Short mmCIF file of C-alpha atoms in Angstrom, two decimals:
data_model
loop_
_atom_site.label_atom_id
_atom_site.label_comp_id
_atom_site.label_asym_id
_atom_site.label_seq_id
_atom_site.Cartn_x
_atom_site.Cartn_y
_atom_site.Cartn_z
CA UNK A 27 -63.11 -73.29 -27.59
CA UNK A 28 -61.73 -74.78 -24.47
CA UNK A 29 -58.15 -74.46 -25.85
CA UNK A 30 -58.57 -70.88 -27.04
CA UNK A 31 -58.78 -69.43 -23.54
CA UNK A 32 -55.42 -70.81 -22.36
CA UNK A 33 -53.72 -69.78 -25.63
CA UNK A 34 -55.00 -66.24 -25.19
CA UNK A 35 -53.77 -66.19 -21.60
CA UNK A 36 -50.35 -67.43 -22.65
CA UNK A 37 -50.15 -64.80 -25.40
CA UNK A 38 -51.25 -62.05 -22.99
CA UNK A 39 -48.74 -63.19 -20.41
CA UNK A 40 -45.97 -63.25 -23.00
CA UNK A 41 -46.85 -59.69 -24.03
CA UNK A 42 -46.83 -58.62 -20.38
CA UNK A 43 -43.41 -60.20 -19.88
CA UNK A 44 -42.06 -58.33 -22.94
CA UNK A 45 -43.45 -55.04 -21.64
CA UNK A 46 -41.98 -55.64 -18.19
CA UNK A 47 -38.60 -56.52 -19.73
CA UNK A 48 -38.67 -53.32 -21.81
CA UNK A 49 -39.55 -51.24 -18.72
CA UNK A 50 -36.72 -52.85 -16.73
CA UNK A 51 -34.33 -52.12 -19.59
CA UNK A 52 -35.38 -48.46 -19.57
CA UNK A 53 -34.95 -48.27 -15.79
CA UNK A 54 -31.51 -49.83 -16.11
CA UNK A 55 -30.53 -47.20 -18.69
CA UNK A 56 -31.84 -44.47 -16.37
CA UNK A 57 -29.83 -45.83 -13.45
CA UNK A 58 -26.69 -45.83 -15.59
CA UNK A 59 -27.31 -42.18 -16.50
CA UNK A 60 -27.85 -41.25 -12.85
CA UNK A 61 -24.64 -43.04 -11.90
CA UNK A 62 -22.69 -41.15 -14.58
CA UNK A 63 -24.20 -37.84 -13.44
CA UNK A 64 -23.18 -38.56 -9.83
CA UNK A 65 -19.66 -39.41 -10.97
CA UNK A 66 -19.49 -36.15 -12.95
CA UNK A 67 -20.78 -34.13 -10.00
CA UNK A 68 -18.24 -35.76 -7.69
CA UNK A 69 -15.43 -34.84 -10.11
CA UNK A 70 -16.69 -31.26 -10.37
CA UNK A 71 -16.96 -30.97 -6.58
CA UNK A 72 -13.40 -32.26 -6.18
CA UNK A 73 -12.16 -29.68 -8.69
CA UNK A 74 -14.09 -26.91 -6.92
CA UNK A 75 -12.61 -27.90 -3.56
CA UNK A 76 -9.12 -27.85 -5.05
CA UNK A 77 -9.75 -24.39 -6.51
CA UNK A 78 -11.06 -23.16 -3.17
CA UNK A 79 -7.90 -24.45 -1.52
CA UNK A 80 -5.80 -22.54 -4.04
CA UNK A 81 -7.88 -19.41 -3.46
CA UNK A 82 -7.42 -19.75 0.28
CA UNK A 83 -3.66 -20.00 -0.17
CA UNK A 84 -3.66 -16.91 -2.41
CA UNK A 85 -5.71 -14.96 0.14
CA UNK A 86 -3.27 -15.95 2.88
CA UNK A 87 -0.34 -14.67 0.79
CA UNK A 88 -2.16 -11.41 0.01
CA UNK A 89 -2.96 -10.87 3.70
CA UNK A 90 0.66 -11.56 4.65
CA UNK A 91 1.97 -9.10 2.05
CA UNK A 92 -0.64 -6.55 3.14
CA UNK A 93 0.46 -6.81 6.76
CA UNK A 94 4.11 -6.42 5.77
CA UNK A 95 3.29 -3.39 3.64
CA UNK A 96 1.35 -1.84 6.52
CA UNK A 97 4.42 -2.33 8.71
CA UNK A 98 6.65 -0.67 6.11
CA UNK A 99 4.22 2.25 5.79
CA UNK A 100 4.11 2.67 9.57
CA UNK A 101 7.91 2.64 9.74
CA UNK A 102 8.08 5.20 6.94
CA UNK A 103 5.57 7.44 8.75
CA UNK A 104 7.53 7.12 11.98
CA UNK A 105 10.76 7.95 10.13
CA UNK A 106 9.15 10.93 8.43
CA UNK A 107 7.76 12.17 11.76
CA UNK A 108 11.09 11.71 13.52
CA UNK A 109 12.90 13.62 10.76
CA UNK A 110 10.45 16.51 10.66
CA UNK A 111 10.43 16.93 14.47
CA UNK A 112 14.21 16.96 14.84
CA UNK A 113 15.91 20.39 15.14
#
């Protein structure tokens, strides 16, 4: 009986080591998934920033055209007023 106790301990320890190894393997797989998700999010954020930059450029062009059109309208109004007030 003296030898049965150490054999049981060795077997229990071996089982514990297997369980720990399996848990570490699962954690490793989880870390890989998290890393991939972070990479995907970084790519998406980069694309979003690029699209925002394009939108900003488009807004700038629209504002510029709007200001030019306002100037043309004001000139047209002034011309119309000058023509209608002349004798």
